[in-house]
PDB file of C-alpha atoms and ligand atoms in Angstrom:
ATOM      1  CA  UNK T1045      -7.101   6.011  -4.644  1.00 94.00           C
ATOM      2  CA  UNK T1046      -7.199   6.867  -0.973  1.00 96.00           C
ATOM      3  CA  UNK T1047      -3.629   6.127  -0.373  1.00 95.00           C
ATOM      4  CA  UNK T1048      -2.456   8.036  -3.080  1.00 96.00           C
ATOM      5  CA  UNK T1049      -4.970  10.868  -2.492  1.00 96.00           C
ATOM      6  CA  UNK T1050      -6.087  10.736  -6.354  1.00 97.00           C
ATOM      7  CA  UNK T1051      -8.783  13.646  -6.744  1.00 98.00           C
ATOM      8  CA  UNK T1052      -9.480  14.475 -10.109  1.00 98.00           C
ATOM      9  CA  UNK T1053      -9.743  12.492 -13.487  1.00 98.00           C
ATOM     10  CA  UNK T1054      -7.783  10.863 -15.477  1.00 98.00           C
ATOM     11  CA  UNK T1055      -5.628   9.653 -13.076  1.00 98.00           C
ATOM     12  CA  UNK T1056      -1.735  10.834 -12.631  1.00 98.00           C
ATOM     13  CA  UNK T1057      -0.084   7.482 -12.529  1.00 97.00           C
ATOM     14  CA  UNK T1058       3.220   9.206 -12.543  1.00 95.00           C
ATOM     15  CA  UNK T1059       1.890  10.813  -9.387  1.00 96.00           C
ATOM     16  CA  UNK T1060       1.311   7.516  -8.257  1.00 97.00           C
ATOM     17  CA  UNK T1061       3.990   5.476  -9.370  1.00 97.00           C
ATOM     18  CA  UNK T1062       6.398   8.694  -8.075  1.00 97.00           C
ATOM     19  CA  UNK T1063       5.238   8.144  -4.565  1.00 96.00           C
ATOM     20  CA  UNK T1064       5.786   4.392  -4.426  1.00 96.00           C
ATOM     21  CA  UNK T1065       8.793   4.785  -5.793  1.00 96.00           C
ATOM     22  CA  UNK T1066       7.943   2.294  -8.986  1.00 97.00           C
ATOM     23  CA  UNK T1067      10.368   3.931 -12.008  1.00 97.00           C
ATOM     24  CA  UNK T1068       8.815   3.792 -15.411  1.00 97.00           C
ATOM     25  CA  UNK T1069      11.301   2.724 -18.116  1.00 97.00           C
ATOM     26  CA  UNK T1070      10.124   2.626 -21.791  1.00 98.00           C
ATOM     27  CA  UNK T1071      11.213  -0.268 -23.471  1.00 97.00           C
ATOM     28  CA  UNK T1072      13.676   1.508 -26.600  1.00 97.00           C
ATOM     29  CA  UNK T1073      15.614   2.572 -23.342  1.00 97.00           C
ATOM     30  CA  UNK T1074      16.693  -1.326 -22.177  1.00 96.00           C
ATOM     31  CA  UNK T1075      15.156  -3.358 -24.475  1.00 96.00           C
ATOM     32  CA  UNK T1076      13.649  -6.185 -22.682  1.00 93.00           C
ATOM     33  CA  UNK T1077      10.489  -6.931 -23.567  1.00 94.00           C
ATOM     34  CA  UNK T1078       9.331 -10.129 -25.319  1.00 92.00           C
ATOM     35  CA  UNK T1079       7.343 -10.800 -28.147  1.00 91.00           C
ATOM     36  CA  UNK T1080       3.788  -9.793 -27.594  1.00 91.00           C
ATOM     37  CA  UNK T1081       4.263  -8.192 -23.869  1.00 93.00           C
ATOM     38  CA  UNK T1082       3.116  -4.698 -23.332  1.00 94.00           C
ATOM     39  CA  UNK T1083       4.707  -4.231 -20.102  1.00 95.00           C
ATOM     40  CA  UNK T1084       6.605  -6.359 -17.341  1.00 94.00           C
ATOM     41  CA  UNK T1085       7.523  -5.281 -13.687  1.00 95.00           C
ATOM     42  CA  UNK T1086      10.922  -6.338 -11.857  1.00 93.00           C
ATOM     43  CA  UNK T1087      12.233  -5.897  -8.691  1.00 93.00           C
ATOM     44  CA  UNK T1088      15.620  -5.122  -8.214  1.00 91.00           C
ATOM     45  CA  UNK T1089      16.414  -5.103  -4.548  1.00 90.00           C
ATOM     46  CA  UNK T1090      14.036  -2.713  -2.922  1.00 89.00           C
ATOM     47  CA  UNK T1091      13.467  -0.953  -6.507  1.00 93.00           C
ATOM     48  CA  UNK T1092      10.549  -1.738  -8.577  1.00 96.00           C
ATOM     49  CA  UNK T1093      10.672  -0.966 -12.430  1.00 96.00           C
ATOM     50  CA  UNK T1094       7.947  -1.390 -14.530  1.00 97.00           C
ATOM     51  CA  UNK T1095       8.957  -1.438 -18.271  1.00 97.00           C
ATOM     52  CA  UNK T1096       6.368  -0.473 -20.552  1.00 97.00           C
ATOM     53  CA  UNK T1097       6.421  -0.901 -24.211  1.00 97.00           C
ATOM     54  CA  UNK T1098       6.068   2.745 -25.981  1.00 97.00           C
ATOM     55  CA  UNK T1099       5.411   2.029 -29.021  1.00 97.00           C
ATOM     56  CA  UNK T1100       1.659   0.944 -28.051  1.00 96.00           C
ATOM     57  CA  UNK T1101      -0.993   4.124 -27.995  1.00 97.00           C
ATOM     58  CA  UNK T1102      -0.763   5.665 -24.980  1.00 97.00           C
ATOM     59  CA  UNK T1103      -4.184   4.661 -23.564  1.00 98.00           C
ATOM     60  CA  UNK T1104      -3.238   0.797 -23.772  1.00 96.00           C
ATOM     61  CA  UNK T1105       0.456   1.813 -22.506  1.00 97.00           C
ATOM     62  CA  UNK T1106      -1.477   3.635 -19.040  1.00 98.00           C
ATOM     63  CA  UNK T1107      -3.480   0.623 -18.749  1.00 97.00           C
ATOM     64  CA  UNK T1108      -0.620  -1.698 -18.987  1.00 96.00           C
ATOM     65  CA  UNK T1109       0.764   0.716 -15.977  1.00 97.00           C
ATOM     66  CA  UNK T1110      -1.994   0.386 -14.101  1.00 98.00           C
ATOM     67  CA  UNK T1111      -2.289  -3.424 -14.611  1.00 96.00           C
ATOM     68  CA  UNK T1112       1.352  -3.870 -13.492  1.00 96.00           C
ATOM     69  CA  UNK T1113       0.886  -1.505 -10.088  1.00 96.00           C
ATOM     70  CA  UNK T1114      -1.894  -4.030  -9.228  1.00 96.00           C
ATOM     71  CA  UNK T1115       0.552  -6.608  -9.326  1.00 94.00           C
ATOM     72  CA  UNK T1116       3.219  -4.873  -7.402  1.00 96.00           C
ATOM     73  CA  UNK T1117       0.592  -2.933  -4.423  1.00 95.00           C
ATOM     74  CA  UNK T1118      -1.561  -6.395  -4.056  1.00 94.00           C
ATOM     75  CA  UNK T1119       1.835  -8.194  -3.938  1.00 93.00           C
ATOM     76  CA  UNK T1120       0.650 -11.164  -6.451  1.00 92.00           C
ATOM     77  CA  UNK T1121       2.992 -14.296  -6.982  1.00 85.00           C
ATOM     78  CA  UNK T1122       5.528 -13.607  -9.007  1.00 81.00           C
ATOM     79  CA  UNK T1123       5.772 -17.208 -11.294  1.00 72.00           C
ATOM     80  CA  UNK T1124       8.685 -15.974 -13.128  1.00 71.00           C
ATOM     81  CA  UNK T1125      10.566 -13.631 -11.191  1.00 75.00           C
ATOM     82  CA  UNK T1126       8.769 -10.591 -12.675  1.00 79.00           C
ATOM     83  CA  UNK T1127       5.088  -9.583 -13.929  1.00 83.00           C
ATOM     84  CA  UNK T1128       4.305  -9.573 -17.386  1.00 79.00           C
ATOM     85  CA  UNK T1129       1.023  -8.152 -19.530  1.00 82.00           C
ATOM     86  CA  UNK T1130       0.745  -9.289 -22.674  1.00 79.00           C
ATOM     87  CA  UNK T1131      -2.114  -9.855 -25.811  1.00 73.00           C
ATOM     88  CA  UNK T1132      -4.446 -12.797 -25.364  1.00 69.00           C
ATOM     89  CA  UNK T1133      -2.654 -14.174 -22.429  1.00 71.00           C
ATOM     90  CA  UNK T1134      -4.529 -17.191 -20.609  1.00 73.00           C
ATOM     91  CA  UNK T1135      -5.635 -15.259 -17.625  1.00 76.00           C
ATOM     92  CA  UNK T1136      -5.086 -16.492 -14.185  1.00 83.00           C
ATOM     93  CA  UNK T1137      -6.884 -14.961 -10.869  1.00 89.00           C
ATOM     94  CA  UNK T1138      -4.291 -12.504 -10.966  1.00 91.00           C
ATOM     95  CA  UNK T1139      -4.630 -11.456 -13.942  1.00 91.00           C
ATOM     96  CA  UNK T1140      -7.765 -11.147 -13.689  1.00 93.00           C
ATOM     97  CA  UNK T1141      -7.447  -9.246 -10.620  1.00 95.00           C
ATOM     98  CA  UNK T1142      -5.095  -7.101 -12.128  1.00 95.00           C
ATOM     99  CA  UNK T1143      -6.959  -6.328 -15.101  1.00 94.00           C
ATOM    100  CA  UNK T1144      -9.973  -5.154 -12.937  1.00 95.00           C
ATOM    101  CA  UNK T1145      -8.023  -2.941 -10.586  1.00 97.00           C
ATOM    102  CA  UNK T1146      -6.902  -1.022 -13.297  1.00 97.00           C
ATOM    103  CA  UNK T1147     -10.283  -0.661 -14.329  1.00 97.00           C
ATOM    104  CA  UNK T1148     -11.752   0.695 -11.444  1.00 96.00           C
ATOM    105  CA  UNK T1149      -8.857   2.725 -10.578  1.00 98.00           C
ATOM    106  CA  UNK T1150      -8.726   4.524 -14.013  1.00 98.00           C
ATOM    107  CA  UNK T1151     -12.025   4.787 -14.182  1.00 98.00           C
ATOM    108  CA  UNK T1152     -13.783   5.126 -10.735  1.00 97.00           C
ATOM    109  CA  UNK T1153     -17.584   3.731 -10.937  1.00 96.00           C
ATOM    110  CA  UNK T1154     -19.071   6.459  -8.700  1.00 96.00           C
ATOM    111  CA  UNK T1155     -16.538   9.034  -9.585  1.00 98.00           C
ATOM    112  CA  UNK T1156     -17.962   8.456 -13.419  1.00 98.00           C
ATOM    113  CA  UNK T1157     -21.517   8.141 -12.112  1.00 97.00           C
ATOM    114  CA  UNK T1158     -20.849  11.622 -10.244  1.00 97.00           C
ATOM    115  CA  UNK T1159     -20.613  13.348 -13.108  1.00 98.00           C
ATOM    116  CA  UNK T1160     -22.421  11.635 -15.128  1.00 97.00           C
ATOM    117  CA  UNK T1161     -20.060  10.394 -17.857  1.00 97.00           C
ATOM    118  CA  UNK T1162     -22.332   7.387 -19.280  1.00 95.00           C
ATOM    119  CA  UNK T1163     -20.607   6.253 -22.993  1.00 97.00           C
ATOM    120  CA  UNK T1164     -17.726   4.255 -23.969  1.00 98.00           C
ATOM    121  CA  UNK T1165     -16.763   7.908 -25.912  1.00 98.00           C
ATOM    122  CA  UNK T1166     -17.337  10.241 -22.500  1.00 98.00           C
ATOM    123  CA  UNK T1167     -15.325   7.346 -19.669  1.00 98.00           C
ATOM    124  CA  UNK T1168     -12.672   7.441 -22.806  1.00 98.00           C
ATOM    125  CA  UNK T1169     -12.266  10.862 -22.790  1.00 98.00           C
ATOM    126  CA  UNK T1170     -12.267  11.524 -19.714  1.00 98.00           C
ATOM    127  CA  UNK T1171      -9.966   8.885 -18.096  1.00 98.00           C
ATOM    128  CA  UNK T1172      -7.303   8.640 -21.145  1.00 98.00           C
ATOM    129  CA  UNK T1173      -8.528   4.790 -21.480  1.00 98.00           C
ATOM    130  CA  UNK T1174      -9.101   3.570 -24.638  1.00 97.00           C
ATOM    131  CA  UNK T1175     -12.274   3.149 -26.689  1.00 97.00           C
ATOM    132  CA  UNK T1176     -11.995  -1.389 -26.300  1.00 96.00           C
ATOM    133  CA  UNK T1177     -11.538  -0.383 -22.065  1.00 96.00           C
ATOM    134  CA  UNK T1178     -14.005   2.324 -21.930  1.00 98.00           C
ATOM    135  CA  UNK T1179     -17.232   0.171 -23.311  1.00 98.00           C
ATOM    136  CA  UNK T1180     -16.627  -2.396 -21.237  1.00 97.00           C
ATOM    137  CA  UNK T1181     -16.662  -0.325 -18.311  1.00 97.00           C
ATOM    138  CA  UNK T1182     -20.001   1.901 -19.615  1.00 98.00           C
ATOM    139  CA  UNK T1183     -21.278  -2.012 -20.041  1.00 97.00           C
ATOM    140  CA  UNK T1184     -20.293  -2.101 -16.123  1.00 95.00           C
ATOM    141  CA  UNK T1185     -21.581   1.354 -15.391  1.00 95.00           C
ATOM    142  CA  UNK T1186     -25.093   0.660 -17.087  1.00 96.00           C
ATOM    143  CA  UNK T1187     -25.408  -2.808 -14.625  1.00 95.00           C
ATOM    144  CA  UNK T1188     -24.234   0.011 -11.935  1.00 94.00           C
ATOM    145  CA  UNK T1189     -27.004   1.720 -12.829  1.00 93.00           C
ATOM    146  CA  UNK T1190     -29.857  -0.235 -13.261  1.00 94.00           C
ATOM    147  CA  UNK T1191     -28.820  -2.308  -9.795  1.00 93.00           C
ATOM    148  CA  UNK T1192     -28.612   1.473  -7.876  1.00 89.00           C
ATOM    149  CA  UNK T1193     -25.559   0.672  -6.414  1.00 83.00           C
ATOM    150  CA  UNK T1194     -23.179   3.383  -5.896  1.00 90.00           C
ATOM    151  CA  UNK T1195     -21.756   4.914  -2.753  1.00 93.00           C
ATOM    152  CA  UNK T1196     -22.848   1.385  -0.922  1.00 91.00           C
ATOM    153  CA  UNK T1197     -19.345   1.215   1.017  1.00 93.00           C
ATOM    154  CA  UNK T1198     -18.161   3.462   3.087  1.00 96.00           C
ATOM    155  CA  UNK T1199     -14.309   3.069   0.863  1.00 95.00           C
ATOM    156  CA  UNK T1200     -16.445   4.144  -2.184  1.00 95.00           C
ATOM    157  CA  UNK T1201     -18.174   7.125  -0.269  1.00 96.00           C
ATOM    158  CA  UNK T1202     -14.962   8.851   0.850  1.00 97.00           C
ATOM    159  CA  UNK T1203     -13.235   8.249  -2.709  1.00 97.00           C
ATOM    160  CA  UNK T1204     -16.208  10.267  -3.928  1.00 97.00           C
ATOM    161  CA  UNK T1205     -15.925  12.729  -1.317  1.00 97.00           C
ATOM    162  CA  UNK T1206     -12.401  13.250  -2.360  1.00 97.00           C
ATOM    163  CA  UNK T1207     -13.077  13.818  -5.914  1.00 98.00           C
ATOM    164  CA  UNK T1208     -15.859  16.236  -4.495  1.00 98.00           C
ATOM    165  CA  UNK T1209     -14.527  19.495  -5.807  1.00 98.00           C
ATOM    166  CA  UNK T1210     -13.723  17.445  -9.446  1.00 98.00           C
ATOM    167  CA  UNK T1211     -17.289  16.488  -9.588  1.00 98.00           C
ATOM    168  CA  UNK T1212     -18.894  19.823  -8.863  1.00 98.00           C
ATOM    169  CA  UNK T1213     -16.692  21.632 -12.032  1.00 98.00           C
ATOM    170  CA  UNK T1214     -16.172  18.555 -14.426  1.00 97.00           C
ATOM    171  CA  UNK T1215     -20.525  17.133 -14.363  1.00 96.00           C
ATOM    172  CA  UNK T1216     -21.378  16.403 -18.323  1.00 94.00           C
TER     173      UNK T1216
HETATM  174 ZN1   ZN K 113      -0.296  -9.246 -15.416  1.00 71.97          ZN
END
């Protein structure tokens, strides 16, 4: 979020992938997803496409985006020669990894917590997540809560401070 200077909910991943110069290709363009995958990301020489299956809602289809930009910016191990997402996958660490990146990064903890967006129906709304993604970040956001812990790190402080002005006009 701080290298991309994100500011204001939901989060531009065209913005994003536009400045790391990741091309988004729907899959009834090349046709090359598998059964089951919701998105896959190849590298061809320095280019990175991320090929995302359209026909899914659009919520699922930005997580999928997200997912797949965790793989590419963390630079996970590609095990064969591209990143996939699909349904009920066994999830390794990476997934895993990836799946929680995307998370936070459509839908910031203390950015939520600044203005106060609390249910699965608000953090849906207002991060174009869906409804299955959005409780089980309010699930997160109500351990948040109860523990007190936003704005602990100093990463966390100046994402909030960038989403200052977004806070101050967008509290529920
Ligand atoms: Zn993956």
């Amino acid at each position: 979020m701080i290298d991309f200077k994100v500011s204001s909910l939901p989060v531009s991943l065209f913005s994003i992938c536009t400045e790391a110069g990741i091309s988004i290709i729907e899959n009834k363009d090349v046709n090359e997803l598998r059964q089951g995958e919701s998105g896959v990301s190849v590298k061809q020489g320095d280019n990175w496409y991320i090929i995302i299956e359209d026909t899914e809602i659009l919520q699922r289809q930005r997580f999928t985006i997200a997912h797949e930009l965790a793989h590419i910016l963390l630079g996970h191990e590609m095990r064969s020669g591209y990143y996939t997402r699909r349904e009920n996958m066994v999830k390794s660490d990476d997934e895993t990894e990836a799946d929680m990146f995307a998370a936070r990064l459509l839908a910031p903890a203390c950015v939520l917590w600044g203005i106060n967006a609390q249910t699965a129906e608000q953090i849906a709304s207002v991060c174009n997540i869906s409804r299955e993604a959005a409780k089980i970040r309010a699930e997160r956001m109500e351990t948040l809560r109860k523990r007190g812990k936003f704005l602990t790190s100093p990463l966390e402080r100046q994402v909030y401070q960038q989403f200052e002005s977004y806070i101050k006009n967008n509290r529920l």
